[in-house]
XYZ file of C-alpha atoms in Angstrom:
683
model
C -0.110 -0.036 0.102
C 1.274 3.329 -0.712
C 2.603 5.281 1.891
C 1.454 8.429 3.494
C 4.439 10.334 2.856
C 4.610 8.932 -0.833
C 0.813 10.180 -1.463
C 1.536 13.705 -0.249
C 4.458 13.871 -2.262
C 2.775 12.624 -5.746
C 0.277 15.323 -4.555
C 2.359 18.157 -4.426
C 0.676 20.005 -2.030
C -2.714 20.465 -0.581
C -4.251 17.349 -0.241
C -3.937 16.328 3.570
C -5.220 12.677 3.509
C -3.837 9.298 2.272
C -4.332 6.712 -0.754
C -5.901 3.428 0.381
C -5.197 0.541 -2.271
C -5.090 -2.232 0.427
C -8.744 -3.979 -0.281
C -9.292 -4.887 3.335
C -8.671 -1.261 4.633
C -11.070 0.174 2.056
C -13.943 -0.954 4.715
C -12.807 1.706 6.841
C -11.733 4.160 4.474
C -8.163 3.405 5.187
C -8.012 5.340 8.424
C -6.785 4.526 11.768
C -7.183 1.070 13.187
C -7.185 2.193 16.663
C -10.057 0.620 18.440
C -10.898 -2.232 16.111
C -10.876 -4.490 18.640
C -12.030 -2.028 21.587
C -14.880 -3.188 24.100
C -17.901 -1.291 24.102
C -18.568 0.565 27.433
C -20.378 -1.484 30.123
C -21.776 0.830 32.030
C -25.788 2.019 30.869
C -24.575 5.692 31.498
C -22.516 5.776 28.391
C -25.212 4.953 26.285
C -28.338 6.378 28.185
C -29.442 9.080 30.440
C -32.966 9.632 31.985
C -33.368 13.397 32.969
C -35.541 14.629 35.720
C -38.243 15.187 33.723
C -38.365 11.867 32.158
C -36.956 12.668 28.619
C -34.509 9.694 27.344
C -31.064 10.743 25.738
C -29.361 8.141 24.038
C -25.768 8.165 22.609
C -23.843 6.806 19.854
C -20.984 6.893 17.966
C -22.737 5.931 14.731
C -23.691 8.848 12.457
C -26.365 9.682 10.335
C -25.856 10.045 6.507
C -29.397 9.425 5.047
C -29.468 5.843 5.352
C -31.847 6.468 8.924
C -29.882 5.144 11.510
C -31.055 7.863 14.016
C -34.577 6.466 13.341
C -33.813 2.476 14.008
C -31.563 2.958 16.739
C -34.312 5.217 18.418
C -36.481 2.328 17.833
C -33.850 -0.178 19.573
C -34.063 2.288 22.734
C -37.836 2.561 22.498
C -38.829 -0.987 22.232
C -36.504 -2.474 25.198
C -37.175 1.060 27.390
C -41.122 0.978 26.850
C -41.184 4.644 26.013
C -42.531 6.242 22.905
C -40.066 6.965 20.252
C -40.874 10.799 20.383
C -39.502 10.650 24.082
C -36.263 9.880 22.907
C -33.249 12.405 21.890
C -30.220 10.526 20.075
C -26.807 12.264 19.921
C -24.734 10.918 17.192
C -21.053 11.049 16.372
C -20.014 13.403 18.964
C -16.501 12.487 20.157
C -16.815 14.190 23.723
C -20.326 12.822 24.461
C -20.542 9.203 22.660
C -18.719 6.307 23.254
C -16.288 5.426 20.586
C -16.921 3.827 17.725
C -14.918 2.798 14.639
C -17.346 4.308 12.418
C -20.283 4.164 10.252
C -19.668 1.659 7.391
C -19.660 -2.037 6.274
C -23.574 -2.110 7.050
C -22.624 -2.770 10.674
C -24.943 -0.259 12.542
C -27.891 -2.938 12.590
C -25.792 -5.945 13.491
C -23.644 -4.232 15.870
C -25.093 -1.244 17.309
C -28.808 -2.149 17.026
C -28.463 -4.809 19.912
C -25.863 -2.595 21.922
C -28.292 -0.079 21.586
C -31.057 -2.516 23.023
C -29.221 -4.118 25.645
C -28.639 -0.798 27.150
C -32.420 0.230 27.009
C -33.028 -3.268 28.318
C -30.492 -2.688 31.531
C -31.881 0.560 32.336
C -35.610 -0.798 31.992
C -34.159 -3.258 34.597
C -32.733 -0.704 36.696
C -36.146 1.012 36.822
C -37.859 -1.758 38.270
C -35.223 -2.222 40.585
C -35.723 1.469 42.196
C -39.324 0.955 41.973
C -39.298 -2.347 44.040
C -37.017 -0.471 46.603
C -39.048 2.610 46.559
C -42.286 0.869 47.229
C -41.213 -2.045 48.872
C -42.914 -4.542 46.279
C -41.682 -7.714 44.555
C -40.124 -6.989 41.096
C -42.363 -9.356 39.672
C -45.518 -7.105 40.317
C -43.767 -4.233 38.629
C -44.549 -3.273 34.793
C -42.858 -0.722 32.651
C -44.890 0.564 29.788
C -45.515 4.026 28.086
C -42.844 5.832 29.818
C -44.265 4.725 33.243
C -43.449 2.383 36.131
C -46.464 0.637 37.732
C -46.845 -1.638 40.381
C -50.646 -2.050 41.742
C -51.673 1.351 42.955
C -48.307 2.816 42.378
C -47.178 4.872 39.108
C -44.126 6.714 38.543
C -42.506 8.499 35.561
C -39.054 7.386 34.808
C -37.614 10.416 35.809
C -39.468 10.428 39.197
C -37.469 7.478 39.970
C -33.902 8.199 38.785
C -34.221 11.895 39.685
C -31.871 12.649 37.036
C -28.911 10.749 38.455
C -26.397 8.874 36.215
C -27.470 5.118 35.676
C -24.933 3.246 37.172
C -26.007 -0.273 36.154
C -23.631 -2.755 34.161
C -25.017 -4.093 30.968
C -25.043 -7.736 31.640
C -23.626 -9.816 28.670
C -26.668 -11.741 28.405
C -29.256 -9.345 28.469
C -32.739 -10.681 27.857
C -33.840 -8.779 24.808
C -37.513 -8.714 23.475
C -37.995 -11.370 20.629
C -38.812 -9.945 17.151
C -42.271 -11.710 17.115
C -43.467 -9.690 20.161
C -42.049 -6.195 19.046
C -44.324 -3.135 19.357
C -41.765 -0.718 17.955
C -38.953 -2.269 16.169
C -40.459 -3.751 13.163
C -42.767 -1.079 12.285
C -42.466 1.508 9.782
C -41.898 4.669 12.054
C -41.189 7.832 10.118
C -37.696 9.510 10.138
C -37.527 10.721 13.904
C -36.517 14.407 12.678
C -38.065 14.022 9.096
C -39.873 17.265 9.395
C -36.342 19.413 9.757
C -35.196 17.561 7.016
C -38.256 18.311 4.323
C -38.523 21.920 5.823
C -35.272 22.975 5.228
C -34.407 23.724 9.162
C -31.831 21.310 9.342
C -28.312 22.441 9.461
C -25.962 20.381 7.609
C -21.935 20.710 8.039
C -22.052 23.089 4.945
C -24.435 25.307 6.818
C -22.374 25.569 10.099
C -21.934 29.034 11.161
C -19.861 30.527 13.879
C -18.878 34.225 15.350
C -16.199 35.552 13.194
C -15.859 32.686 10.932
C -14.078 33.110 7.701
C -13.684 31.368 4.619
C -10.830 29.129 3.252
C -9.910 27.785 -0.245
C -6.684 25.383 -0.811
C -4.476 25.593 -3.866
C -4.486 22.307 -5.495
C -1.574 21.312 -8.489
C -3.184 21.084 -12.163
C -2.050 17.287 -12.291
C -1.866 14.414 -9.777
C 2.026 14.509 -8.771
C 2.828 18.024 -10.061
C 5.045 20.007 -7.664
C 5.003 23.477 -6.673
C 7.853 25.438 -7.977
C 7.107 28.755 -7.178
C 4.331 31.272 -5.833
C 3.586 34.683 -6.339
C 0.773 35.284 -3.784
C 1.176 39.667 -3.900
C -2.131 40.098 -5.894
C -4.171 37.985 -3.703
C -2.280 39.291 -0.458
C -3.208 42.972 -1.735
C -6.966 42.335 -1.316
C -8.776 43.415 1.326
C -9.325 41.214 4.344
C -7.479 38.292 2.513
C -4.764 36.116 4.263
C -2.614 33.761 1.874
C -1.740 30.751 3.950
C 1.709 28.375 3.550
C 1.633 26.140 6.188
C 4.378 22.886 6.242
C 2.230 19.862 6.741
C 4.064 18.170 9.715
C 3.682 14.262 9.732
C 4.411 12.548 12.793
C 7.277 10.444 12.865
C 7.711 11.244 9.182
C 9.067 14.562 9.050
C 7.893 17.655 6.793
C 5.365 16.967 4.101
C 4.445 19.330 1.380
C 2.988 22.710 1.934
C -0.658 23.847 2.099
C -1.151 26.664 0.287
C -4.421 28.289 0.559
C -6.375 31.742 1.033
C -8.766 33.041 3.647
C -11.386 35.681 3.220
C -14.438 37.207 4.980
C -16.911 35.750 2.139
C -16.655 32.770 -0.252
C -16.354 34.611 -3.332
C -13.541 36.807 -2.034
C -11.770 33.701 -1.400
C -12.571 32.447 -4.895
C -11.526 35.208 -6.403
C -8.151 35.229 -4.165
C -7.151 31.749 -5.046
C -7.711 32.525 -8.550
C -4.868 35.186 -8.278
C -2.251 33.238 -7.015
C 0.242 32.783 -9.831
C 1.772 29.225 -9.159
C 4.234 27.610 -11.224
C 4.213 23.591 -11.469
C 6.622 20.909 -12.306
C 4.652 18.424 -14.748
C 4.255 14.760 -14.500
C 4.134 12.519 -17.585
C 3.730 8.911 -18.431
C 0.931 8.013 -16.067
C -1.815 5.447 -17.067
C -5.197 6.884 -17.961
C -8.636 5.422 -17.885
C -8.331 3.495 -21.336
C -5.380 1.597 -20.355
C -5.441 1.522 -16.683
C -6.586 -2.096 -16.729
C -3.711 -3.423 -18.390
C -1.846 -1.251 -15.577
C -3.698 -3.763 -12.865
C -2.502 -6.584 -14.589
C 0.987 -5.549 -15.240
C 1.585 -4.263 -11.728
C -0.150 -7.134 -9.824
C 1.601 -7.927 -6.614
C 3.097 -11.617 -6.874
C 2.346 -11.729 -10.346
C -0.652 -11.993 -12.710
C -2.511 -15.281 -13.397
C -2.696 -16.361 -17.130
C -4.957 -19.780 -16.820
C -6.565 -20.790 -20.482
C -10.145 -19.749 -20.900
C -10.124 -16.662 -18.641
C -12.669 -13.924 -19.646
C -11.799 -10.565 -18.938
C -14.235 -7.945 -17.232
C -13.469 -4.442 -16.682
C -15.102 -2.224 -14.242
C -14.671 1.742 -14.113
C -13.642 4.137 -11.041
C -16.666 5.579 -10.118
C -17.306 8.744 -7.799
C -19.774 8.785 -4.846
C -21.058 12.363 -5.861
C -22.790 12.936 -2.607
C -25.702 15.516 -2.217
C -23.534 17.323 0.021
C -19.690 17.600 -0.922
C -16.873 17.399 1.915
C -17.393 20.473 4.300
C -15.810 21.269 7.647
C -15.924 24.290 10.049
C -12.659 24.365 12.538
C -12.188 26.972 15.925
C -9.336 26.942 17.992
C -9.497 28.343 21.589
C -7.351 30.201 23.501
C -5.657 27.049 25.298
C -4.824 25.304 21.962
C -8.131 23.172 21.805
C -9.729 22.371 18.241
C -13.392 22.140 17.780
C -14.485 20.847 14.328
C -18.012 20.478 12.830
C -17.814 18.027 9.751
C -19.522 15.418 7.541
C -17.744 12.139 8.109
C -18.663 8.821 8.666
C -15.864 8.177 11.050
C -15.913 11.035 13.532
C -13.491 9.173 15.693
C -11.417 8.501 12.994
C -11.083 12.208 11.791
C -10.376 13.257 15.739
C -7.467 10.621 15.705
C -6.420 12.359 12.045
C -6.772 15.851 13.354
C -4.543 15.098 16.642
C -1.720 13.220 14.439
C -1.618 15.661 11.691
C -1.828 18.958 13.973
C 0.775 17.071 16.651
C -1.833 17.739 19.533
C -2.930 15.589 22.139
C -6.300 13.733 21.039
C -8.110 14.895 24.175
C -7.462 18.616 22.723
C -9.608 17.282 19.676
C -13.389 17.783 19.549
C -15.385 16.574 16.376
C -19.130 17.075 16.075
C -21.004 14.971 13.164
C -24.167 16.827 12.082
C -26.420 14.588 10.170
C -24.646 15.061 6.854
C -25.843 14.768 3.531
C -25.197 11.118 2.270
C -21.813 9.471 2.498
C -21.618 6.087 0.478
C -18.170 5.136 1.934
C -17.109 8.332 0.467
C -16.611 10.226 3.759
C -14.474 8.267 6.079
C -11.475 10.620 6.389
C -11.236 14.188 7.380
C -10.062 16.014 4.271
C -12.127 19.483 4.750
C -11.409 19.118 8.180
C -7.913 19.062 8.367
C -7.608 21.940 5.551
C -10.091 24.073 7.916
C -8.402 23.354 11.001
C -4.897 24.601 9.386
C -6.309 27.344 7.760
C -7.862 28.438 11.303
C -4.883 28.121 13.087
C -2.564 30.205 10.634
C -5.349 32.922 11.139
C -6.280 32.442 14.443
C -10.378 32.662 13.616
C -12.637 29.897 12.802
C -12.561 28.764 9.193
C -15.342 27.148 7.077
C -13.853 25.071 4.332
C -16.692 23.673 1.915
C -15.204 21.498 -1.167
C -16.822 22.499 -4.564
C -18.480 20.239 -6.658
C -15.276 20.154 -8.709
C -12.885 19.478 -5.657
C -15.333 16.404 -4.676
C -15.064 14.839 -8.350
C -11.337 15.148 -8.335
C -9.764 15.062 -5.072
C -11.992 12.869 -3.367
C -11.092 8.724 -3.373
C -13.390 6.908 -5.903
C -14.455 3.588 -5.859
C -11.944 1.337 -7.306
C -11.566 0.394 -10.543
C -10.852 -3.349 -11.699
C -10.089 -5.796 -14.036
C -11.862 -9.214 -13.425
C -10.828 -12.185 -15.184
C -13.200 -15.551 -15.040
C -13.558 -18.682 -16.602
C -16.193 -22.019 -15.842
C -17.103 -25.352 -17.112
C -20.457 -26.850 -17.388
C -21.971 -30.370 -18.059
C -24.447 -30.778 -20.544
C -27.238 -31.124 -17.553
C -26.255 -27.667 -16.196
C -23.755 -29.047 -13.071
C -21.230 -26.236 -12.516
C -17.886 -28.200 -12.510
C -15.292 -25.520 -12.431
C -14.703 -21.969 -11.358
C -11.519 -19.825 -11.643
C -12.088 -16.166 -10.537
C -9.420 -13.389 -10.477
C -9.954 -9.538 -9.084
C -7.283 -7.381 -9.991
C -7.415 -4.096 -7.648
C -11.241 -3.856 -7.266
C -11.278 -5.881 -3.898
C -12.308 -8.854 -1.871
C -16.311 -8.072 -1.045
C -18.575 -10.244 -2.624
C -15.952 -12.560 -4.245
C -16.775 -16.132 -3.325
C -19.667 -17.628 -5.295
C -22.961 -18.823 -3.195
C -23.021 -21.616 -6.201
C -22.201 -25.338 -5.590
C -18.802 -26.012 -7.254
C -16.139 -28.654 -6.247
C -13.279 -27.408 -8.172
C -12.940 -23.236 -7.571
C -10.207 -20.620 -7.200
C -11.008 -16.997 -6.190
C -8.116 -14.633 -5.661
C -7.837 -10.934 -5.178
C -4.744 -9.034 -6.721
C -3.452 -6.058 -5.166
C -2.067 -3.897 -7.748
C -0.945 -0.120 -8.354
C -3.643 2.579 -8.757
C -3.052 5.828 -10.410
C -6.113 7.332 -8.638
C -6.953 7.807 -5.047
C -9.389 4.732 -4.270
C -11.474 3.653 -1.059
C -14.462 2.526 0.203
C -17.935 2.983 -1.594
C -21.251 1.449 -1.212
C -20.873 -2.439 -1.495
C -17.313 -2.004 -2.274
C -16.339 -4.411 -4.609
C -19.268 -6.684 -4.165
C -20.828 -4.614 -7.172
C -18.010 -5.312 -9.304
C -17.719 -9.086 -8.394
C -21.252 -9.705 -8.642
C -21.426 -8.099 -12.179
C -18.917 -10.539 -13.355
C -20.002 -13.533 -11.791
C -23.903 -13.351 -12.256
C -23.241 -12.441 -16.142
C -20.578 -15.197 -16.290
C -23.452 -17.589 -14.804
C -25.389 -16.526 -17.568
C -23.177 -17.095 -20.148
C -22.795 -20.519 -18.886
C -26.635 -21.266 -18.870
C -26.613 -19.893 -22.427
C -23.874 -22.255 -23.392
C -25.826 -25.214 -22.468
C -29.492 -23.597 -23.626
C -30.703 -23.909 -19.769
C -32.980 -20.995 -18.423
C -30.849 -18.585 -16.401
C -33.191 -18.861 -13.080
C -33.259 -23.043 -13.786
C -29.561 -22.661 -13.965
C -29.009 -20.923 -10.698
C -31.270 -23.091 -8.683
C -29.630 -26.380 -9.907
C -26.407 -25.164 -8.834
C -27.469 -23.332 -5.706
C -28.020 -24.997 -2.288
C -28.027 -21.975 0.196
C -31.765 -21.553 1.019
C -31.568 -18.191 1.808
C -30.130 -16.954 -1.658
C -32.640 -19.587 -3.184
C -35.644 -17.808 -1.131
C -34.792 -14.339 -2.707
C -34.070 -15.531 -6.097
C -37.507 -17.138 -6.314
C -39.068 -14.397 -4.221
C -38.195 -11.896 -7.099
C -38.557 -14.070 -10.181
C -42.085 -14.911 -8.809
C -42.773 -11.158 -8.201
C -41.651 -10.413 -11.525
C -43.616 -12.725 -13.339
C -40.609 -14.561 -14.672
C -41.828 -17.819 -16.124
C -44.477 -16.141 -17.833
C -42.345 -13.309 -19.391
C -42.814 -12.920 -23.080
C -40.291 -12.233 -25.388
C -40.856 -9.027 -27.382
C -38.315 -7.492 -29.998
C -36.016 -4.787 -28.759
C -36.960 -6.078 -25.181
C -35.205 -8.381 -22.634
C -35.319 -9.755 -19.428
C -32.218 -10.843 -16.723
C -31.925 -11.930 -13.329
C -29.125 -11.847 -10.819
C -28.214 -12.716 -7.240
C -25.989 -13.018 -4.431
C -25.143 -12.460 -0.716
C -22.739 -10.078 0.940
C -22.649 -8.759 5.084
C -25.690 -11.285 6.192
C -27.994 -9.883 3.533
C -29.350 -11.861 0.453
C -30.628 -10.114 -2.850
C -31.868 -11.219 -6.041
C -32.592 -8.660 -8.698
C -34.743 -9.199 -12.221
C -35.130 -6.440 -14.666
C -36.817 -5.663 -18.087
C -34.975 -3.373 -20.303
C -35.657 -2.271 -24.053
C -32.883 -1.383 -26.514
C -34.099 1.110 -29.427
C -31.641 2.370 -31.842
C -28.844 1.815 -29.518
C -30.574 3.710 -26.523
C -31.059 1.365 -23.318
C -33.883 2.115 -21.232
C -34.186 0.065 -18.004
C -38.138 -0.496 -17.669
C -38.648 -2.180 -14.412
C -36.334 -3.674 -11.574
C -37.784 -6.158 -8.966
C -35.818 -6.773 -6.163
C -36.150 -9.198 -3.207
C -34.106 -8.591 -0.188
C -33.659 -10.556 3.181
C -31.552 -9.255 6.188
C -33.039 -11.383 8.691
C -35.626 -9.724 11.052
C -36.865 -6.503 9.636
C -36.520 -3.284 11.602
C -38.250 -0.752 10.069
C -40.139 -1.844 6.733
C -40.704 1.342 5.162
C -37.489 2.658 5.692
C -35.708 -0.913 4.744
C -37.950 -0.456 1.465
C -36.700 3.135 0.837
C -32.562 1.791 1.178
C -33.357 -1.053 -1.217
C -35.196 1.012 -3.886
C -32.224 3.759 -3.578
C -29.783 1.300 -4.065
C -31.452 -0.169 -7.309
C -31.528 3.647 -8.616
C -27.414 4.256 -7.536
C -26.981 0.607 -9.185
C -28.305 1.795 -12.357
C -25.545 4.458 -12.767
C -22.924 2.297 -12.173
C -24.340 -0.248 -14.390
C -25.100 2.010 -17.344
C -22.836 5.174 -17.485
C -21.132 6.412 -14.566
C -17.407 6.349 -14.898
C -14.392 8.708 -13.987
C -12.292 9.476 -17.010
C -8.700 10.395 -16.552
C -5.530 11.151 -18.891
C -2.120 13.045 -18.040
C -2.895 13.027 -14.521
C -5.991 15.060 -14.616
C -9.719 13.814 -13.864
C -11.554 14.837 -17.067
C -15.289 14.125 -15.365
C -14.731 16.997 -12.885
C -18.265 18.076 -12.952
C -21.669 16.828 -12.818
C -22.050 18.391 -16.592
C -19.406 15.769 -17.660
C -20.307 13.004 -14.896
C -23.500 11.552 -15.495
C -25.783 10.351 -12.648
C -29.011 8.680 -12.768
C -31.675 11.426 -13.727
C -35.781 11.051 -13.110
C -36.151 10.098 -16.841
C -33.782 7.401 -16.256
C -35.685 5.701 -13.311
C -37.615 2.365 -14.133
C -40.386 0.908 -11.912
C -38.940 -0.092 -8.953
C -40.665 -2.833 -6.906
C -38.991 -4.187 -3.488
C -40.047 -7.545 -1.833
C -38.970 -7.892 1.617
C -38.436 -11.198 3.010
C -38.911 -10.623 6.732
C -37.043 -13.634 8.786
C -37.991 -12.592 12.602
C -36.229 -16.106 13.693
C -32.785 -14.631 12.317
C -30.878 -11.619 13.844
C -31.199 -8.321 11.939
C -28.096 -7.580 9.618
C -27.465 -4.248 7.462
C -29.011 -3.050 4.554
C -27.010 -0.193 3.282
C -24.636 -1.796 0.442
C -25.831 -5.239 -0.214
C -29.053 -4.511 -2.144
C -26.749 -2.480 -4.689
C -24.811 -5.557 -6.215
C -27.388 -7.365 -8.155
C -28.814 -4.658 -10.252
C -25.745 -4.280 -12.991
C -25.793 -7.859 -13.718
C -29.397 -8.402 -13.701
C -29.550 -5.363 -16.207
C -26.274 -6.936 -18.325
C -27.982 -10.032 -18.583
C -31.289 -8.209 -19.696
C -29.559 -6.332 -22.520
C -27.774 -9.610 -23.845
C -31.669 -11.003 -24.008
C -32.764 -8.170 -25.808
C -29.620 -7.863 -28.381
C -27.516 -10.733 -28.330
C -24.232 -8.386 -27.379
C -22.669 -9.552 -24.000
C -21.247 -6.531 -22.292
C -18.412 -7.099 -19.984
C -17.382 -3.751 -19.232
C -18.957 -1.265 -16.573
C -20.334 0.934 -17.218
C -22.084 -0.932 -19.970
C -23.618 1.730 -22.233
C -22.248 5.170 -21.377
C -23.127 6.490 -24.971
C -25.744 3.615 -26.059
C -24.874 0.622 -27.971
C -23.826 0.254 -31.523
C -24.584 -2.504 -33.841
C -28.383 -2.614 -32.893
């Protein structure tokens, strides 16, 4: 993996984050691994507080980036504490108030944090029973807790009456009994988004909106190419502007010495900062000979660590780098106090990771850093690091005032990390009756998520090969799961076609995993797969898979007219154990279908000569209203199983289902994603 020092040197100044090309590190954005095995606090007080008036405050290091974690975690507390959702205040992602958390990634909020909040609430409920038993001198068995009240015969008290606002000192038992899913009253129901009114009325304040007294606005000078080095700088024109300060700060990297300079400007308003930045006259030493988006796949294989594999019969597929394009680009406000302590408001999926990053980069103790994460306008795995936060902190320290550093869309599409591009090679063998007998699968650079096939095959080889990447890359919704599912499920269709078998029949013949079978059958039944009618210019395709405790199947219908591909209908069936919030889960799956459509058909980062060419939304196409198909979602609710996360897996079957439908309509097998950025040729 490229070192942090080398990445800074490659950029030539201005960016203060590091490269990730270790596939495992992508899961957490490649940030500090401190606390990976850290135990969760055992005291109820770390997770819950009950005020004298009975208001319940819950604390979690998880954050809200649009996936509705605030609501689902509130449901967890409400279910076990027997209170209404409206009586709970959820504090999230505040490094001073909440317990340490590695971050909100990997679909881990539901399988890890949801049961933890339930355990804390259940322990608090039992503590209330103890307090009532002692106060009223009654048997615990005679006490009930419901609707925010504790009752025993003629005795009734509110929670606050019993706790008197004191700290909840009970230790959470390792085996705290929790309410089974079949008895849920609040969990398992479609509770509306708890702060939905703030969101739809515009009163919610995102990181982009934070204001502080005396706040200034910062911009950072970036090189014109990745790897270009700053040779000289004339800042006189910018320095002559009223209220403008030019900052040139040598970046100190702990244990690694001095890094490249940060060059930036600070001004009283964003417009002046933009003008001042443009007035800087910088001379750069250019770079040459870097890979571009057309030859990068050969580059992956040429630079594979341990050497490339060249088995006979391998069929190559390619997957482009793509951008996260969050609704809200990276943003931060940094403020230093007189004692040298730093407070940062920023949109990040890893507040504690950013806290560590700030402390390390600024050479200050971690207890001098306070990071707050306002509910943020989406992340998709793209906001793990403290890019804007560190820039804001360095600029603020230089000028002695709070500084806001909001990235532009162009900066977001150029200097953020991307979903990794990949070369994937696959081969397989099947008997005339459709039995899969051999499987070989090699992923270069993209990563291991979703790599293993769910299909039964005795002879298989599946490998990930790390390679050099010319672009900064990291976590993205589903990681490499989308790429690996695209290739596997496309090639499964190729094998089915080779023995003239129906794609559904072929899959079921080679599939013993009951959970994958269940979603595949559910999606096919909902779609009407067996009764589909072939029409010229239309095609049907399906795909299935599993990852992170979730099981997904998708069926797509497409039309192809004059080379233009239109996805008409997508039916997905998803199972992730017991469903916590049906409506919000359905939103997640529907959203994954919409997002997966972009990567399947037209999203790609184009680059050449060390420059991103698709550096604005007018050049980088994301799905639009006109692209949207009819989306139908079937939720398979397994109340007999623990709940798993749902943020990532539902995106993985979309692209292969569409690709298989295009083949059904045209006879063209598309082995590159995106499949039709400018339409199809020859049809």
